[in-house]
Amino acid sequence: DTGVSQDPRHKITKRGQNVTFRCDPISEHNRLYWYRQTLGQGPEFLTYFQNEAQLEKSRLLSDRFSAERPKGSFSTLEIQRTEQGDSAMYLCASEEVLNTEAFFGQGTRLTVV
Amino acid sequence: AQTVTQSQPEMSVQEAETVTLSCTYDTSESDYYLFWYKQPPSRQMILVIRQEAYKQQNATENRFSVNFQKAAKSFSLKISDSQLGDAAMYFCAYRSASTSGTYKYIFGTGTRLKVLA
């Protein structure tokens, strides 16, 4: 088990382009979380899944953001029409339902130019 | 809504000394978990220690211990015998334990810990 894997590690995109990030959680983990972290700040909640069901989505998440976990395994986070304010580290974490500990990936650093 | 506050943006400690990082939180729930996570520079976040709110005994993990004051809604982290490898951002986090609540983690803004040789 290699832990939570995120791809890509870095992404530079032009304003207005769409980007998609992938997260592969630890295999037996039912819950999967997406967070956004800007420099010097704590992780900010975006959304989470339990299996394939998206149970909560932050009100801060605009309609340009969408996340999926189609088969309850990996997840994707898509940002449409990127803006410079979207530049941040996007973190994925997974958790086993019966064990309260979130394991984090190394994140995807997005730079919008 | 629950909130987590870390009022110390940065702390320094001499190697081998002890340091305490502060965290306060606000919630109306009675059943929850509190965590300290460590984020080294350019590396992933890892769990340092976890406390269940229903347990009165403070959690300890080797050199790391907490002072959990439920009534005061305070949750501080004590690092003893500080080592150079302890240098990192430390985040305090809250998660509901209620089956009718949300299971999202709520993080504070973090404390940067510097360890001086």
Short mmCIF file of C-alpha atoms in Angstrom, two decimals:
data_model
loop_
_atom_site.label_atom_id
_atom_site.label_comp_id
_atom_site.label_asym_id
_atom_site.label_seq_id
_atom_site.Cartn_x
_atom_site.Cartn_y
_atom_site.Cartn_z
CA ASP A 1 0.00 0.00 0.00
CA THR A 2 1.57 3.24 -1.15
CA GLY A 3 -0.81 5.63 0.58
CA VAL A 4 -2.94 8.31 -1.02
CA SER A 5 -1.74 9.18 -4.51
CA GLN A 6 -2.48 12.41 -6.37
CA ASP A 7 -1.82 13.22 -9.99
CA PRO A 8 -0.43 15.47 -11.29
CA ARG A 9 1.83 16.88 -8.60
CA HIS A 10 2.08 20.22 -10.36
CA LYS A 11 -0.13 21.90 -12.95
CA ILE A 12 0.35 25.25 -14.64
CA THR A 13 -2.57 26.43 -16.72
CA LYS A 14 -3.74 29.56 -18.43
CA ARG A 15 -6.68 31.46 -17.07
CA GLY A 16 -9.91 30.22 -18.57
CA GLN A 17 -8.71 26.66 -19.17
CA ASN A 18 -10.22 23.58 -17.53
CA VAL A 19 -8.14 21.32 -15.31
CA THR A 20 -8.76 17.90 -13.79
CA PHE A 21 -6.98 16.31 -10.87
CA ARG A 22 -7.03 12.69 -9.82
CA CYS A 23 -6.85 11.12 -6.37
CA ASP A 24 -6.33 7.43 -5.63
CA PRO A 25 -7.15 6.74 -1.98
CA ILE A 26 -5.88 3.90 0.17
CA SER A 27 -7.72 0.87 -1.17
CA GLU A 28 -9.99 -0.03 1.75
CA HIS A 29 -10.90 3.55 2.64
CA ASN A 30 -14.55 4.46 2.15
CA ARG A 31 -14.31 8.20 2.70
CA LEU A 32 -12.48 10.55 0.42
CA TYR A 33 -11.96 14.27 1.01
CA TRP A 34 -10.84 17.20 -1.12
CA TYR A 35 -9.28 20.28 0.47
CA ARG A 36 -7.70 23.44 -0.87
CA GLN A 37 -4.72 25.03 0.85
CA THR A 38 -3.20 28.42 0.08
CA LEU A 39 0.22 29.50 1.29
CA GLY A 40 0.40 29.90 5.04
CA GLN A 41 -3.18 28.79 5.60
CA GLY A 42 -4.86 25.67 6.86
CA PRO A 43 -6.64 23.24 4.56
CA GLU A 44 -10.07 24.49 3.52
CA PHE A 45 -12.78 21.87 3.03
CA LEU A 46 -14.17 21.46 -0.48
CA THR A 47 -16.14 18.21 -0.53
CA TYR A 48 -16.22 14.63 0.65
CA PHE A 49 -17.50 11.25 -0.48
CA GLN A 50 -18.52 8.12 1.29
CA ASN A 51 -18.11 5.38 -1.28
CA GLU A 52 -19.53 6.91 -4.47
CA ALA A 53 -21.94 9.29 -2.73
CA GLN A 54 -20.95 12.94 -2.44
CA LEU A 55 -22.21 13.72 1.07
CA GLU A 56 -21.19 17.33 1.49
CA LYS A 57 -19.99 20.17 -0.66
CA SER A 58 -18.67 23.46 0.68
CA ARG A 59 -20.71 26.56 -0.01
CA LEU A 60 -17.41 28.14 -0.99
CA LEU A 61 -17.24 25.78 -3.94
CA SER A 62 -18.49 27.61 -6.99
CA ASP A 63 -20.30 25.98 -9.88
CA ARG A 64 -16.98 25.85 -11.69
CA PHE A 65 -15.83 23.07 -9.37
CA SER A 66 -17.08 19.52 -9.65
CA ALA A 67 -15.93 16.28 -8.10
CA GLU A 68 -16.77 12.68 -8.84
CA ARG A 69 -16.05 9.28 -7.40
CA PRO A 70 -17.86 7.06 -9.87
CA LYS A 71 -17.06 3.60 -8.54
CA GLY A 72 -16.22 4.48 -4.97
CA SER A 73 -12.51 4.16 -5.66
CA PHE A 74 -10.53 7.01 -7.26
CA SER A 75 -11.89 10.53 -7.46
CA THR A 76 -11.50 13.45 -9.83
CA LEU A 77 -11.77 17.16 -9.13
CA GLU A 78 -12.43 19.38 -12.13
CA ILE A 79 -12.14 23.15 -12.23
CA GLN A 80 -13.69 24.82 -15.24
CA ARG A 81 -12.71 28.27 -16.55
CA THR A 82 -9.86 28.62 -14.09
CA GLU A 83 -9.18 31.96 -12.44
CA GLN A 84 -6.01 33.25 -10.81
CA GLY A 85 -7.69 32.89 -7.42
CA ASP A 86 -7.85 29.14 -7.98
CA SER A 87 -4.07 28.92 -7.60
CA ALA A 88 -3.51 26.73 -4.55
CA MET A 89 -2.51 23.29 -3.35
CA TYR A 90 -5.35 20.80 -3.73
CA LEU A 91 -5.18 18.04 -1.15
CA CYS A 92 -6.91 14.70 -1.16
CA ALA A 93 -7.35 12.56 1.92
CA SER A 94 -8.97 9.22 2.63
CA GLU A 95 -10.30 7.58 5.74
CA GLU A 96 -11.57 4.17 6.72
CA VAL A 97 -15.06 4.41 8.17
CA LEU A 98 -14.18 2.49 11.33
CA ASN A 99 -10.89 4.29 11.97
CA THR A 100 -10.89 8.02 12.53
CA GLU A 101 -7.70 9.13 10.86
CA ALA A 102 -7.46 10.95 7.57
CA PHE A 103 -4.45 10.06 5.43
CA PHE A 104 -3.35 12.80 3.08
CA GLY A 105 -1.76 12.74 -0.32
CA GLN A 106 1.09 15.03 -1.32
CA GLY A 107 -1.27 17.35 -3.13
CA THR A 108 -1.54 18.90 -6.57
CA ARG A 109 -0.14 22.40 -6.83
CA LEU A 110 -2.15 24.48 -9.32
CA THR A 111 -0.79 27.70 -10.76
CA VAL A 112 -3.10 29.75 -12.95
CA VAL A 113 -1.27 32.29 -15.11
CA ALA B 1 -20.84 25.80 12.78
CA GLN B 2 -17.64 24.51 14.27
CA THR B 3 -14.48 26.59 14.23
CA VAL B 4 -10.85 25.96 15.14
CA THR B 5 -8.51 28.76 16.17
CA GLN B 6 -4.72 28.70 16.41
CA SER B 7 -3.50 32.02 17.74
CA GLN B 8 0.24 31.39 17.38
CA PRO B 9 1.34 31.82 13.75
CA GLU B 10 4.91 30.90 14.63
CA MET B 11 6.79 29.38 17.56
CA SER B 12 10.46 28.63 18.16
CA VAL B 13 12.04 26.09 20.49
CA GLN B 14 15.58 25.13 21.28
CA GLU B 15 16.55 21.57 20.43
CA ALA B 16 15.87 19.21 23.38
CA GLU B 17 13.53 21.73 25.02
CA THR B 18 9.73 21.58 25.41
CA VAL B 19 7.21 23.64 23.51
CA THR B 20 3.42 23.96 23.72
CA LEU B 21 1.20 24.85 20.78
CA SER B 22 -2.25 26.24 21.51
CA CYS B 23 -5.61 25.51 19.93
CA THR B 24 -9.15 26.49 20.83
CA TYR B 25 -12.31 25.37 19.15
CA ASP B 26 -16.00 26.06 19.20
CA THR B 27 -18.77 23.50 18.89
CA SER B 28 -22.18 22.72 20.27
CA GLU B 29 -21.61 18.98 19.88
CA SER B 30 -20.67 16.73 22.76
CA ASP B 31 -19.13 13.91 20.77
CA TYR B 32 -16.17 14.71 18.53
CA TYR B 33 -12.49 14.11 17.80
CA LEU B 34 -9.59 16.52 17.94
CA PHE B 35 -6.33 16.09 16.09
CA TRP B 36 -2.91 17.56 15.63
CA TYR B 37 -1.48 17.13 12.14
CA LYS B 38 2.09 17.90 11.10
CA GLN B 39 2.98 19.21 7.65
CA PRO B 40 6.75 19.29 6.97
CA PRO B 41 7.93 21.58 4.17
CA SER B 42 6.89 20.20 0.77
CA ARG B 43 5.70 16.97 2.31
CA GLN B 44 2.34 15.48 3.06
CA MET B 45 0.40 16.02 6.21
CA ILE B 46 0.61 13.27 8.82
CA LEU B 47 -1.30 12.63 12.02
CA VAL B 48 0.60 13.38 15.21
CA ILE B 49 -2.02 12.65 17.84
CA ARG B 50 -5.77 12.17 18.25
CA GLN B 51 -8.11 12.78 21.17
CA GLU B 52 -11.66 11.48 21.58
CA ALA B 53 -13.83 14.02 23.38
CA TYR B 54 -15.51 11.41 25.56
CA LYS B 55 -12.17 10.36 27.03
CA GLN B 56 -11.02 12.40 29.99
CA GLN B 57 -7.50 11.07 29.82
CA ASN B 58 -5.14 13.13 27.70
CA ALA B 59 -3.66 11.34 24.70
CA THR B 60 0.08 10.75 24.49
CA GLU B 61 2.30 9.48 21.68
CA ASN B 62 5.95 9.21 22.68
CA ARG B 63 7.26 12.81 22.94
CA PHE B 64 3.87 14.29 22.02
CA SER B 65 1.05 14.85 24.49
CA VAL B 66 -2.07 16.96 24.64
CA ASN B 67 -3.83 18.97 27.29
CA PHE B 68 -7.53 18.58 26.52
CA GLN B 69 -9.82 20.91 28.47
CA LYS B 70 -13.34 20.13 27.24
CA ALA B 71 -15.17 22.78 29.23
CA ALA B 72 -12.75 25.45 28.09
CA LYS B 73 -12.72 24.04 24.53
CA SER B 74 -8.96 24.04 24.56
CA PHE B 75 -6.61 21.48 23.02
CA SER B 76 -2.91 22.19 23.28
CA LEU B 77 -0.01 20.07 22.01
CA LYS B 78 3.16 19.63 24.05
CA ILE B 79 6.31 18.47 22.31
CA SER B 80 9.02 17.29 24.69
CA ASP B 81 12.70 16.88 23.88
CA SER B 82 12.24 18.77 20.61
CA GLN B 83 14.20 17.49 17.63
CA LEU B 84 15.22 19.17 14.38
CA GLY B 85 12.80 16.88 12.55
CA ASP B 86 9.90 18.39 14.48
CA ALA B 87 10.19 21.59 12.46
CA ALA B 88 6.97 21.88 10.45
CA MET B 89 3.54 23.46 10.26
CA TYR B 90 1.22 22.05 12.88
CA PHE B 91 -2.51 22.09 12.34
CA CYS B 92 -5.19 21.54 14.92
CA ALA B 93 -8.32 19.89 13.52
CA TYR B 94 -11.85 18.97 14.61
CA ARG B 95 -14.18 16.25 13.36
CA SER B 96 -17.64 15.36 14.53
CA ALA B 97 -18.21 11.85 15.88
CA SER B 98 -21.99 12.05 15.68
CA THR B 99 -23.71 9.73 13.22
CA SER B 100 -26.06 12.58 12.36
CA GLY B 101 -23.24 15.05 11.86
CA THR B 102 -20.80 15.72 9.09
CA TYR B 103 -17.52 13.87 8.94
CA LYS B 104 -15.50 16.67 7.43
CA TYR B 105 -12.31 17.78 9.16
CA ILE B 106 -12.11 21.45 10.12
CA PHE B 107 -8.60 22.85 10.38
CA GLY B 108 -7.06 25.83 12.10
CA THR B 109 -4.70 28.21 10.33
CA GLY B 110 -1.62 26.46 11.63
CA THR B 111 1.46 27.20 13.73
CA ARG B 112 4.88 27.14 12.15
CA LEU B 113 7.35 25.52 14.55
CA LYS B 114 11.03 26.29 14.22
CA VAL B 115 13.57 24.17 16.07
CA LEU B 116 16.86 25.87 16.84
CA ALA B 117 20.04 23.84 17.02
#
